[in-house]
PDB file of C-alpha atoms and ligand atoms in Angstrom:
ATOM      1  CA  UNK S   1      11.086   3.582 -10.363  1.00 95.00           C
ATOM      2  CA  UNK S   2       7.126   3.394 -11.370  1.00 98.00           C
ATOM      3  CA  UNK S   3       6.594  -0.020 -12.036  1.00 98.00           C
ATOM      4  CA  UNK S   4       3.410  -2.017 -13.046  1.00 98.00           C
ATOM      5  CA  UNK S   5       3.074  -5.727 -12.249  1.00 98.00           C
ATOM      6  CA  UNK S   6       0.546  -7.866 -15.053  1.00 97.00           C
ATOM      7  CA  UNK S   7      -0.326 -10.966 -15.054  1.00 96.00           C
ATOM      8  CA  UNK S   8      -3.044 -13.572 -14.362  1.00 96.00           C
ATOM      9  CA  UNK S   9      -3.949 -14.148 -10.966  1.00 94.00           C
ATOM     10  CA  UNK S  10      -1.418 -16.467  -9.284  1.00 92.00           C
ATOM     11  CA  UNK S  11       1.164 -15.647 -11.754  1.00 95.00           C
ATOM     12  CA  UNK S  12       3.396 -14.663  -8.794  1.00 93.00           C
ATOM     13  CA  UNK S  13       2.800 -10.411  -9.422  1.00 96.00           C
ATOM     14  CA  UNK S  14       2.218  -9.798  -5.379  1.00 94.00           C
ATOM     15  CA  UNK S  15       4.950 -12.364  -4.638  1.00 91.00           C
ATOM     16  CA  UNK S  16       7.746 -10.880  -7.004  1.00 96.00           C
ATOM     17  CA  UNK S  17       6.046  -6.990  -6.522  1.00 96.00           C
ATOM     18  CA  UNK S  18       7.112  -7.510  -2.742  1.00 94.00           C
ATOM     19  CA  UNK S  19      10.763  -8.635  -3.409  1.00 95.00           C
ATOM     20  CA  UNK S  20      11.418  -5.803  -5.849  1.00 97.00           C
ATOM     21  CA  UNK S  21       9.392  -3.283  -3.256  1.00 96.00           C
ATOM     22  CA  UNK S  22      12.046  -4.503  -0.479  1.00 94.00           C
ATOM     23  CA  UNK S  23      14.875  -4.409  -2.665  1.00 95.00           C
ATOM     24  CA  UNK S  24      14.195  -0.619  -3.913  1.00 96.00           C
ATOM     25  CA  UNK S  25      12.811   0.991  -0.679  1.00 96.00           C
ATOM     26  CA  UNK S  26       9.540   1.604  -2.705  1.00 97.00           C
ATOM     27  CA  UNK S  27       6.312   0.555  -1.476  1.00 97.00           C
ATOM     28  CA  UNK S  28       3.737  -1.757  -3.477  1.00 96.00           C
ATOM     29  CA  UNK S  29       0.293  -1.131  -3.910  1.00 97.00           C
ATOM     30  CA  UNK S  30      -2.196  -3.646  -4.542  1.00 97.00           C
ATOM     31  CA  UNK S  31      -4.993  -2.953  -5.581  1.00 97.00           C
ATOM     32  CA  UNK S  32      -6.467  -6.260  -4.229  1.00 94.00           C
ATOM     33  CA  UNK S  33      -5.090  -5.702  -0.951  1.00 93.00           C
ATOM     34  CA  UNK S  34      -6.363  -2.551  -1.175  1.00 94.00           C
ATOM     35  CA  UNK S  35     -10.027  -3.646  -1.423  1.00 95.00           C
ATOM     36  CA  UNK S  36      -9.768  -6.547   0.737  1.00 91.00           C
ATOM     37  CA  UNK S  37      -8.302  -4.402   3.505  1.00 91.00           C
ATOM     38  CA  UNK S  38     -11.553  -1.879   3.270  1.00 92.00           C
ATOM     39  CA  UNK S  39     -13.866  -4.943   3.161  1.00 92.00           C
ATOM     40  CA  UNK S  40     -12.143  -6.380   6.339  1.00 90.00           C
ATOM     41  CA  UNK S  41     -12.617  -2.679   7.861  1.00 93.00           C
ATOM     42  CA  UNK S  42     -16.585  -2.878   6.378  1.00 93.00           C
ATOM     43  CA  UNK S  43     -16.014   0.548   5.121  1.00 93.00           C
ATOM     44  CA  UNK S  44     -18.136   2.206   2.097  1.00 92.00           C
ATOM     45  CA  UNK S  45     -15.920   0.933  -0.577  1.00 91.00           C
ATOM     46  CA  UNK S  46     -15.468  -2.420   1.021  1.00 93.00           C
ATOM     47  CA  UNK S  47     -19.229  -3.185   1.033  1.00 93.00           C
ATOM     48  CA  UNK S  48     -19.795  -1.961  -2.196  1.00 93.00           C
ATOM     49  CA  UNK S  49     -17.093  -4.187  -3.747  1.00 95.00           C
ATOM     50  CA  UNK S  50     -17.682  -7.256  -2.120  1.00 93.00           C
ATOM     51  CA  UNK S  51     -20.056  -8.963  -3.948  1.00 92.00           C
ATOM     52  CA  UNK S  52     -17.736  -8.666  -7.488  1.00 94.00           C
ATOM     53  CA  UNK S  53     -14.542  -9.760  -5.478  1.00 92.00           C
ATOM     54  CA  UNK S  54     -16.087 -12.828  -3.862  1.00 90.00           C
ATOM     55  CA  UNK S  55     -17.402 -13.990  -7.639  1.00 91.00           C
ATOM     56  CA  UNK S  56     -14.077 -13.296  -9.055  1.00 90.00           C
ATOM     57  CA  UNK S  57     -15.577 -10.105 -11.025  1.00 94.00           C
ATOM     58  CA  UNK S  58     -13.109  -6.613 -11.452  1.00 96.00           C
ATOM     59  CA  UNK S  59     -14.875  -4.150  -9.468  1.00 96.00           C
ATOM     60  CA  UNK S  60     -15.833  -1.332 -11.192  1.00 97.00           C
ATOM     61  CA  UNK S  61     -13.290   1.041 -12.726  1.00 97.00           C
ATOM     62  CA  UNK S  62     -13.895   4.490 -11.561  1.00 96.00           C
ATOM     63  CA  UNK S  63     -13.844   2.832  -7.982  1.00 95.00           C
ATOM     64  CA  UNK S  64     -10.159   1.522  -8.290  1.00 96.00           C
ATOM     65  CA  UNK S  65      -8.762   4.725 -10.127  1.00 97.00           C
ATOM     66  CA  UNK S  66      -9.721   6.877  -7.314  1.00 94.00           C
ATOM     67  CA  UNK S  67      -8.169   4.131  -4.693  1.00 94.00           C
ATOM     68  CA  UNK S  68      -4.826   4.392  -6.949  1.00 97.00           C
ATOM     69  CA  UNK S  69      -4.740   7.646  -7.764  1.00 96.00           C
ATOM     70  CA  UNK S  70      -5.457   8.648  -4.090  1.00 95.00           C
ATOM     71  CA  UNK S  71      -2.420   6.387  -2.811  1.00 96.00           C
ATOM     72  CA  UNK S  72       0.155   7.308  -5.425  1.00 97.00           C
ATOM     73  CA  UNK S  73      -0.062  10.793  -4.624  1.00 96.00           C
ATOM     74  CA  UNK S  74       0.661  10.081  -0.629  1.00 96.00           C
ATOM     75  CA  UNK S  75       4.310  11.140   0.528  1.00 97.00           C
ATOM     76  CA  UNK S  76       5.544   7.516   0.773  1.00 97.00           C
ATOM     77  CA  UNK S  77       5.224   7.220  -3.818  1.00 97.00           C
ATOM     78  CA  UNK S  78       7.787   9.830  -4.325  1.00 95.00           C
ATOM     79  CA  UNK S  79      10.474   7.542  -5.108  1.00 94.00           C
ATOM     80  CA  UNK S  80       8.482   5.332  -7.011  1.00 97.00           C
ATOM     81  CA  UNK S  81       6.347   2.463  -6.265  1.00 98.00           C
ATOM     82  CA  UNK S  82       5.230  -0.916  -7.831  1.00 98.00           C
ATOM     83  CA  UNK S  83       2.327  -1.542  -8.847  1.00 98.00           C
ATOM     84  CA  UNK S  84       0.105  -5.000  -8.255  1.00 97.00           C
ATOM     85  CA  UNK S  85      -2.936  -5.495  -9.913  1.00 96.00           C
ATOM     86  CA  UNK S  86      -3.470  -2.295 -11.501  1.00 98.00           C
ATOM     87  CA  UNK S  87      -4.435  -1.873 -14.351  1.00 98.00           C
ATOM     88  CA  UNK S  88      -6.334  -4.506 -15.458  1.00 96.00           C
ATOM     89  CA  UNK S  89      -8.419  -2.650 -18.049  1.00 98.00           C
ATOM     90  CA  UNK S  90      -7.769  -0.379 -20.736  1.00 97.00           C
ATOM     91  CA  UNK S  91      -9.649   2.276 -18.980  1.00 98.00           C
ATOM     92  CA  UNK S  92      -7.494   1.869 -16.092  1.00 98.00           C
ATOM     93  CA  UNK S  93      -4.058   1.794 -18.403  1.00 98.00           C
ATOM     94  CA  UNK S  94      -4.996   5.562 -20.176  1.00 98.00           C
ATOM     95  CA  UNK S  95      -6.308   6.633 -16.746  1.00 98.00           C
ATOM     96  CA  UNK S  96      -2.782   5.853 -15.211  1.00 98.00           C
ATOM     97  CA  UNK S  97      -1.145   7.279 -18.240  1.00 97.00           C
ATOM     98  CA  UNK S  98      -2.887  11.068 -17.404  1.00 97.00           C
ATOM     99  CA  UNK S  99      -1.624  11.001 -13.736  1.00 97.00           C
ATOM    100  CA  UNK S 100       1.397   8.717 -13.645  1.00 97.00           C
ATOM    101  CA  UNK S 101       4.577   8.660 -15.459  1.00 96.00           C
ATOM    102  CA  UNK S 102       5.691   4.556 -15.620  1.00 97.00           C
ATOM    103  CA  UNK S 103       8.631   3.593 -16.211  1.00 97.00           C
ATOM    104  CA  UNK S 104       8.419  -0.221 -17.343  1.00 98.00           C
ATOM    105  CA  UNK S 105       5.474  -2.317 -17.297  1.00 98.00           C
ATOM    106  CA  UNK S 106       6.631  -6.023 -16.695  1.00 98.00           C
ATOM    107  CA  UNK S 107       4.482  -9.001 -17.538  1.00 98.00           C
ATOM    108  CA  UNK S 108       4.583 -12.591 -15.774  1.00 98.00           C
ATOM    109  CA  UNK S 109       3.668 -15.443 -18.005  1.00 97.00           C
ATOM    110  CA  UNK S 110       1.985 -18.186 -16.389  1.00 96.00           C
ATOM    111  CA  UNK S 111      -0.131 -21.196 -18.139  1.00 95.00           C
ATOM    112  CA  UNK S 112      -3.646 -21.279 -16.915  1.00 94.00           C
ATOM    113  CA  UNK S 113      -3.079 -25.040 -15.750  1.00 93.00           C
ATOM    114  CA  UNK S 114       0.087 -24.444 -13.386  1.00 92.00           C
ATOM    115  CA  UNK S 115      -2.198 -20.943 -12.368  1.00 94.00           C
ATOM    116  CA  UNK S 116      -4.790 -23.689 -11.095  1.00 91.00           C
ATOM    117  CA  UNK S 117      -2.554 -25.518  -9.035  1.00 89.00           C
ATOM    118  CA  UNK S 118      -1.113 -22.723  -7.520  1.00 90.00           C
ATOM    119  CA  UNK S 119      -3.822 -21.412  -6.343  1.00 91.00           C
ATOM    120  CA  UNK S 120      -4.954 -24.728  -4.132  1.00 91.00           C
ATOM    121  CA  UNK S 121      -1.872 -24.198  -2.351  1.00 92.00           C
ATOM    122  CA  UNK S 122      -1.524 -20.567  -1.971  1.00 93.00           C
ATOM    123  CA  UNK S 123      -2.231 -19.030   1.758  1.00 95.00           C
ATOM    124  CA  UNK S 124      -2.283 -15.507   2.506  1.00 94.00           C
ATOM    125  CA  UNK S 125      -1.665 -13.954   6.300  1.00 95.00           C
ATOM    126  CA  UNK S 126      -4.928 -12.549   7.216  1.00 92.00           C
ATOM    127  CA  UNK S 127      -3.127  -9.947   9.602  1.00 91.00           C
ATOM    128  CA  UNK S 128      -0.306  -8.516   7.207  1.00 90.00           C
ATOM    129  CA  UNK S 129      -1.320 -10.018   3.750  1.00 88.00           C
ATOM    130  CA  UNK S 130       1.973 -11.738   3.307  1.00 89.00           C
ATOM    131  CA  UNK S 131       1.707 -14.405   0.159  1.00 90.00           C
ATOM    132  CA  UNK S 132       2.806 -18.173   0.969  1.00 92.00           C
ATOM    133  CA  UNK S 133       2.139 -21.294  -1.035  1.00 92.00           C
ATOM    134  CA  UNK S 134       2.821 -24.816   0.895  1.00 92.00           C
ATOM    135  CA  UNK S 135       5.154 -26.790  -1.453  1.00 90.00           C
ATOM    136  CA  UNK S 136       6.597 -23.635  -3.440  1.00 86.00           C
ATOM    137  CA  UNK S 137       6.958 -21.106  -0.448  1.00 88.00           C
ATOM    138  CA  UNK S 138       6.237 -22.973   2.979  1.00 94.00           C
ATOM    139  CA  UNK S 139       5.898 -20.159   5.830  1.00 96.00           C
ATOM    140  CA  UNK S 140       8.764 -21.663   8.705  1.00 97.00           C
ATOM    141  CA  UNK S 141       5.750 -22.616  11.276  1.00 97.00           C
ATOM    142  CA  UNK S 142       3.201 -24.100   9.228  1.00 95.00           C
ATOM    143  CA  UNK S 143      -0.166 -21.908   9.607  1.00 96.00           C
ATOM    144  CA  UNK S 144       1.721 -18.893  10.826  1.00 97.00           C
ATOM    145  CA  UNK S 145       3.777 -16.049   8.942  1.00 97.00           C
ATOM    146  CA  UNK S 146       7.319 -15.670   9.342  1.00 96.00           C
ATOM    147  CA  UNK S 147       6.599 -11.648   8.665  1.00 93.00           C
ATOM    148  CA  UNK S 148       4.247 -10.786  11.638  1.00 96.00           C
ATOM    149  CA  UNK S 149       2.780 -13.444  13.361  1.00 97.00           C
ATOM    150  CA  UNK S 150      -0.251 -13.731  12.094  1.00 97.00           C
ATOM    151  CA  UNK S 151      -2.889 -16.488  11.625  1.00 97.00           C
ATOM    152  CA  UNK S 152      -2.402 -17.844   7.247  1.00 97.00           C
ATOM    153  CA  UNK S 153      -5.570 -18.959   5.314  1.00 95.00           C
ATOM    154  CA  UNK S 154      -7.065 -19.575   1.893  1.00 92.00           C
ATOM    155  CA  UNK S 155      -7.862 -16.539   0.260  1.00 89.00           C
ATOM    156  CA  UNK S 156     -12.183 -16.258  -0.146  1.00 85.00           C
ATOM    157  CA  UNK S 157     -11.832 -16.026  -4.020  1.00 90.00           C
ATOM    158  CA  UNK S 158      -9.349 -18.965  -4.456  1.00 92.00           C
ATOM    159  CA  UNK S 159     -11.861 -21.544  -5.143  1.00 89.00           C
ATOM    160  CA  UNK S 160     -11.649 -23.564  -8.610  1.00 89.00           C
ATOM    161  CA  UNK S 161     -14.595 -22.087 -10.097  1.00 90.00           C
ATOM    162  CA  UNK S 162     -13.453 -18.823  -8.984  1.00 92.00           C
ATOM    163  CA  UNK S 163     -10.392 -18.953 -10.604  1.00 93.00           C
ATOM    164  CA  UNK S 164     -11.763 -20.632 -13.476  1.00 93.00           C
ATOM    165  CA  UNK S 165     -14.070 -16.782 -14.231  1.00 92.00           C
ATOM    166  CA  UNK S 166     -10.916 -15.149 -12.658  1.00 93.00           C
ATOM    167  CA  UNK S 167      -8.928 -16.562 -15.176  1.00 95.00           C
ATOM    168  CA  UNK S 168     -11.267 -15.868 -18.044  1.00 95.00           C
ATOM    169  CA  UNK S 169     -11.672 -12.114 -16.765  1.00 95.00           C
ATOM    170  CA  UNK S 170      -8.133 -11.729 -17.771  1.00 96.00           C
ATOM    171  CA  UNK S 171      -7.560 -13.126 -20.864  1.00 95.00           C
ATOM    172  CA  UNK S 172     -10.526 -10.904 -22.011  1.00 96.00           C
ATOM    173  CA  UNK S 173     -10.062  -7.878 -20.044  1.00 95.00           C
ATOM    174  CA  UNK S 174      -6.712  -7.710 -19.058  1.00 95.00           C
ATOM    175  CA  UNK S 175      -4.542  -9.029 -22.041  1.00 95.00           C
ATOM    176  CA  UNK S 176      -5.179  -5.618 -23.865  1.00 96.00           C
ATOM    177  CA  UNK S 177      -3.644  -3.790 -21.670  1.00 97.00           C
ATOM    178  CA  UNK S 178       0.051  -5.719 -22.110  1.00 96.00           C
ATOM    179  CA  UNK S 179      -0.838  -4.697 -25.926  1.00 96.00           C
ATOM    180  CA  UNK S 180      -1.127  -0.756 -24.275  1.00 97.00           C
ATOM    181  CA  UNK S 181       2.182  -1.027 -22.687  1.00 98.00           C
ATOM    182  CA  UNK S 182       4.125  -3.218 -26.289  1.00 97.00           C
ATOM    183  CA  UNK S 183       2.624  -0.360 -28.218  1.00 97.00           C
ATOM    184  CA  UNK S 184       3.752   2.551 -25.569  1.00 96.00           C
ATOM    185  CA  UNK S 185       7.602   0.888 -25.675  1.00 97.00           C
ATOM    186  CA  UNK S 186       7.346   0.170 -21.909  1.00 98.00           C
ATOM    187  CA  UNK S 187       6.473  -3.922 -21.874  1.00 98.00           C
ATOM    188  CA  UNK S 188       9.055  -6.247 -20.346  1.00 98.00           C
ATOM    189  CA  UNK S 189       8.110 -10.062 -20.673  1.00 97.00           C
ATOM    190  CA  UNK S 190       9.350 -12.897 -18.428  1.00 97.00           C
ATOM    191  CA  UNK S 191       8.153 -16.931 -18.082  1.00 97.00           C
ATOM    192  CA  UNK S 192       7.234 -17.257 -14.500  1.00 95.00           C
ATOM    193  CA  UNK S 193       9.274 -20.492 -13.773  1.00 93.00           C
ATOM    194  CA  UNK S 194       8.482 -23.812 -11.255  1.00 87.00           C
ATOM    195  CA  UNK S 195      10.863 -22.482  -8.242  1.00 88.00           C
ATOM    196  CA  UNK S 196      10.471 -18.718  -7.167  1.00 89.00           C
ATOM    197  CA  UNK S 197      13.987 -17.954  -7.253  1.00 93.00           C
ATOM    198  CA  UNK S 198      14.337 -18.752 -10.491  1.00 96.00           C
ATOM    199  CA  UNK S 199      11.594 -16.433 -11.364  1.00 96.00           C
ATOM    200  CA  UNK S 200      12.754 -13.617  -9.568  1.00 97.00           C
ATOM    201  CA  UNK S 201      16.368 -13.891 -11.111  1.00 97.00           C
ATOM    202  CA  UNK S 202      14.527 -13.267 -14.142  1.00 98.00           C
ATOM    203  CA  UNK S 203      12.748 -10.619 -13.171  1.00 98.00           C
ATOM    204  CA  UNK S 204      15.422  -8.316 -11.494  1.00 97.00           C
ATOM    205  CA  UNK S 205      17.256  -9.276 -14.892  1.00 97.00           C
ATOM    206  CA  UNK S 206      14.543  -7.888 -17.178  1.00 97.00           C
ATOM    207  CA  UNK S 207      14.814  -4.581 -14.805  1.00 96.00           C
ATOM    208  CA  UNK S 208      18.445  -4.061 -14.521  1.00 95.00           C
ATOM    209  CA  UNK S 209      18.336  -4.638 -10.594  1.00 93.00           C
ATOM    210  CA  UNK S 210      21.133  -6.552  -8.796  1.00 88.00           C
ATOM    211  CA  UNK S 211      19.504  -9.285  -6.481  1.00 80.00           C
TER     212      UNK S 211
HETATM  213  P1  AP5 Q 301      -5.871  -9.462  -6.736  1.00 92.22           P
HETATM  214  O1  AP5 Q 301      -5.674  -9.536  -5.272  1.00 92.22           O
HETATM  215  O2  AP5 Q 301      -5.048  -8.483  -7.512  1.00 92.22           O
HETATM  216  O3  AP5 Q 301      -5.726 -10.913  -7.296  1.00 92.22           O
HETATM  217  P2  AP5 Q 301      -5.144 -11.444  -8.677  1.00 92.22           P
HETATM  218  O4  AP5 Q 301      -4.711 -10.533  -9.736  1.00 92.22           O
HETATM  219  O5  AP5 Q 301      -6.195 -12.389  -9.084  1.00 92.22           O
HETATM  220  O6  AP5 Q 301      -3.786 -11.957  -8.294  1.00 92.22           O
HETATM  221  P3  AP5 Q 301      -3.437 -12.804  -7.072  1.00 92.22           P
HETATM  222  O7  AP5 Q 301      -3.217 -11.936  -5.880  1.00 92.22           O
HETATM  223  O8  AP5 Q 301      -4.456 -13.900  -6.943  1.00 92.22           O
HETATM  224  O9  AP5 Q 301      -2.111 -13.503  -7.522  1.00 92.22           O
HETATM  225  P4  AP5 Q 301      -0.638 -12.958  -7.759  1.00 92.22           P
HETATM  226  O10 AP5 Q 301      -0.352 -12.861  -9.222  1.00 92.22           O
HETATM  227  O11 AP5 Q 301      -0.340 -11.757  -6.914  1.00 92.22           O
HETATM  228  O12 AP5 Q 301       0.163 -14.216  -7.261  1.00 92.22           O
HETATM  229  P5  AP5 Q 301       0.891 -14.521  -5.877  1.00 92.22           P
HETATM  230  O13 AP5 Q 301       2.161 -13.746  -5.782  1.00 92.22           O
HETATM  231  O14 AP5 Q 301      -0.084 -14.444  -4.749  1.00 92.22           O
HETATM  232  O15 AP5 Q 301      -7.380  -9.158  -7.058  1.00 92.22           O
HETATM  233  C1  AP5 Q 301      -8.448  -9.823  -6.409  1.00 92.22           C
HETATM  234  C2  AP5 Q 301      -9.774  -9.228  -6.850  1.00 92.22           C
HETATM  235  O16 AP5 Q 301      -9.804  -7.815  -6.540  1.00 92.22           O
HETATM  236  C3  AP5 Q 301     -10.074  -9.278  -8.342  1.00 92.22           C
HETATM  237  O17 AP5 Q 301     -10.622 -10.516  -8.720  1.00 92.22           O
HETATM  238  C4  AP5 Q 301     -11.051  -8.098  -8.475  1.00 92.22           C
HETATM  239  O18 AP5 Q 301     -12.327  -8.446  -8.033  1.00 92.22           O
HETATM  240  C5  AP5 Q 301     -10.481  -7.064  -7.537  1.00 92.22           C
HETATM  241  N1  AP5 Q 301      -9.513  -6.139  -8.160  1.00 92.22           N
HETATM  242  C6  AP5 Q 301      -8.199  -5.986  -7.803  1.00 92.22           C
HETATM  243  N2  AP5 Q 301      -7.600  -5.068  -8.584  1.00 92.22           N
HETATM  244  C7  AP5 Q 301      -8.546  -4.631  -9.454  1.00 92.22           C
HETATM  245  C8  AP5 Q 301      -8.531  -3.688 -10.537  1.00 92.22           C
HETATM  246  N3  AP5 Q 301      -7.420  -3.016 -10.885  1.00 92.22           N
HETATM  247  N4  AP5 Q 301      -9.686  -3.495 -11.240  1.00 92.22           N
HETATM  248  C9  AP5 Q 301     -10.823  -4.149 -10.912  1.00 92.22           C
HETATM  249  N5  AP5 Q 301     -10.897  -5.066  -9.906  1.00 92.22           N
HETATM  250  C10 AP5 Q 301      -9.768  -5.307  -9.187  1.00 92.22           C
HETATM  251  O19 AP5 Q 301       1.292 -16.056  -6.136  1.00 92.22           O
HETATM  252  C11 AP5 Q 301       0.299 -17.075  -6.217  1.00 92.22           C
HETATM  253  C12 AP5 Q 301       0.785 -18.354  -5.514  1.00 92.22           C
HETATM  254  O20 AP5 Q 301       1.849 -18.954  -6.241  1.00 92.22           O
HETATM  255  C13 AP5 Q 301       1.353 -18.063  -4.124  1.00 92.22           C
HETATM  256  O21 AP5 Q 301       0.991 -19.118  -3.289  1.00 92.22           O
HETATM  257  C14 AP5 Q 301       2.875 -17.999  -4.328  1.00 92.22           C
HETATM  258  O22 AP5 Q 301       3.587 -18.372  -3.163  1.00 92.22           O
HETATM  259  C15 AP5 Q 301       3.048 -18.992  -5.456  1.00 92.22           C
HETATM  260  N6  AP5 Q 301       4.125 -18.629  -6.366  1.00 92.22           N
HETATM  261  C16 AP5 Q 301       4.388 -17.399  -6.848  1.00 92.22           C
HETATM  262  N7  AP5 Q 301       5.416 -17.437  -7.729  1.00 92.22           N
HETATM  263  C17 AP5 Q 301       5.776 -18.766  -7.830  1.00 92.22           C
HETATM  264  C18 AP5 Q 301       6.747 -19.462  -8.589  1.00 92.22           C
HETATM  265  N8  AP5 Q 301       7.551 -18.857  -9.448  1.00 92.22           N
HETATM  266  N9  AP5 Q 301       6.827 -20.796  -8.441  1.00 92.22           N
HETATM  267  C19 AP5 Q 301       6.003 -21.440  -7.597  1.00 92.22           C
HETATM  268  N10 AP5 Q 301       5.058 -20.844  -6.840  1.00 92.22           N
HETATM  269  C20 AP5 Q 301       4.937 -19.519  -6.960  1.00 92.22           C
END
């Protein structure tokens, strides 16, 4: 399955992309991660992007289709894969559409206010990039992740008035593109809910997978 993940930041699209990666065999590629991972490695790429990331900007778009491209084509996609964060422009949508056959596109619907609280608790393992949140999704060992090990923290861009332009970014940039995907036959719609469970029951609903 070719998937695609939308939905404002914090909506829960790495959080539920990771269950349905596990549950499938498929991997998930975020774009985010993506970026963060080649600023953490100071690579080309990683400085060039920084500055937009850390002000909550979307990096520029011939930069990501290159990064997604590259990676879908790697041996590891041929099943499928899900994609996080990607597209977030209509660019990026017709770009996909001339390399990349998807098979749904599913959309998590989150109010802007419970997007904002969310993202005060949210911490992120800055060895494996694992996605916690302290009340919703408490890690075992507080400060440590149950996956690897590692060390958790607040993510750079999860500020308030980060999120407040990250949130504005998408309603103007990225709501289009769930327009692309209604008009293309492939959007499937589901209200992210308080508990995660909940959410994800939804979600593996709206795909036809068995939990
Ligand atoms: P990116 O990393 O993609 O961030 P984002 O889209 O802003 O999304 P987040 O990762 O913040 O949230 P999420 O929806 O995955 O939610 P999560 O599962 O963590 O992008 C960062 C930056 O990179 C961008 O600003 C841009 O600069 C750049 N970039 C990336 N892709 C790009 C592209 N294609 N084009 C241009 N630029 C790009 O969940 C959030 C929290 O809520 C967690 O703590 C979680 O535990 C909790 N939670 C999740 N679900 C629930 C639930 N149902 N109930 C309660 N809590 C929940």
């Amino acid at each position: 399955m070719k998937l695609v993940i939308l939905g404002a930041p914090g909506a829960g699209k790495g959080t539920q992309a990771g269950l349905i990666a596990d549950r499938l065999g498929i991997p998930t590629i975020s774009t985010g991660n993506l970026l963060r991972a080649a600023m953490q490695q100071g690579t080309q790429i990683g400085q060039k992007v920084h500055s937009y990331m850390e002000s909550g900007k979307l990096v520029p778009d011939e930069l990501v289709i290159d990064l997604v491209r590259e990676r879908v084509g790697q041996s590891d996609c041929q099943k499928g894969y899900v994609l996080d964060g990607f597209p977030r422009t209509l660019p990026q949508a017709k770009a996909l559409s001339s390399f990349a056959q998807i098979d749904a596109a599913l959309s998590i619907e989150v109010s802007d206010e419970e997007i904002e609280r969310r993202m005060e608790g949210r911490r992120i393992c800055t060895k494996c990039q694992a996605t916690y949140h302290v009340e919703d999704n408490p890690p075992k060992v507080a400060g440590v992740c149950d996956r690897c090990g590692g060390p958790l923290a607040l993510r750079e861009d999860d500020s308030r008035e980060v999120v407040e332009n990250r949130l504005h970014i998408y309603h103007e940039e990225t709501e289009p593109v769930k327009e692309y995907y209604r008009q293309e036959g492939l959007l499937l719609a589901v209200r992210g809910q308080k508990k995660l469970a909940d959410t994800t029951k939804l979600v593996f609903e709206a795909l036809g997978i068995s939990l």
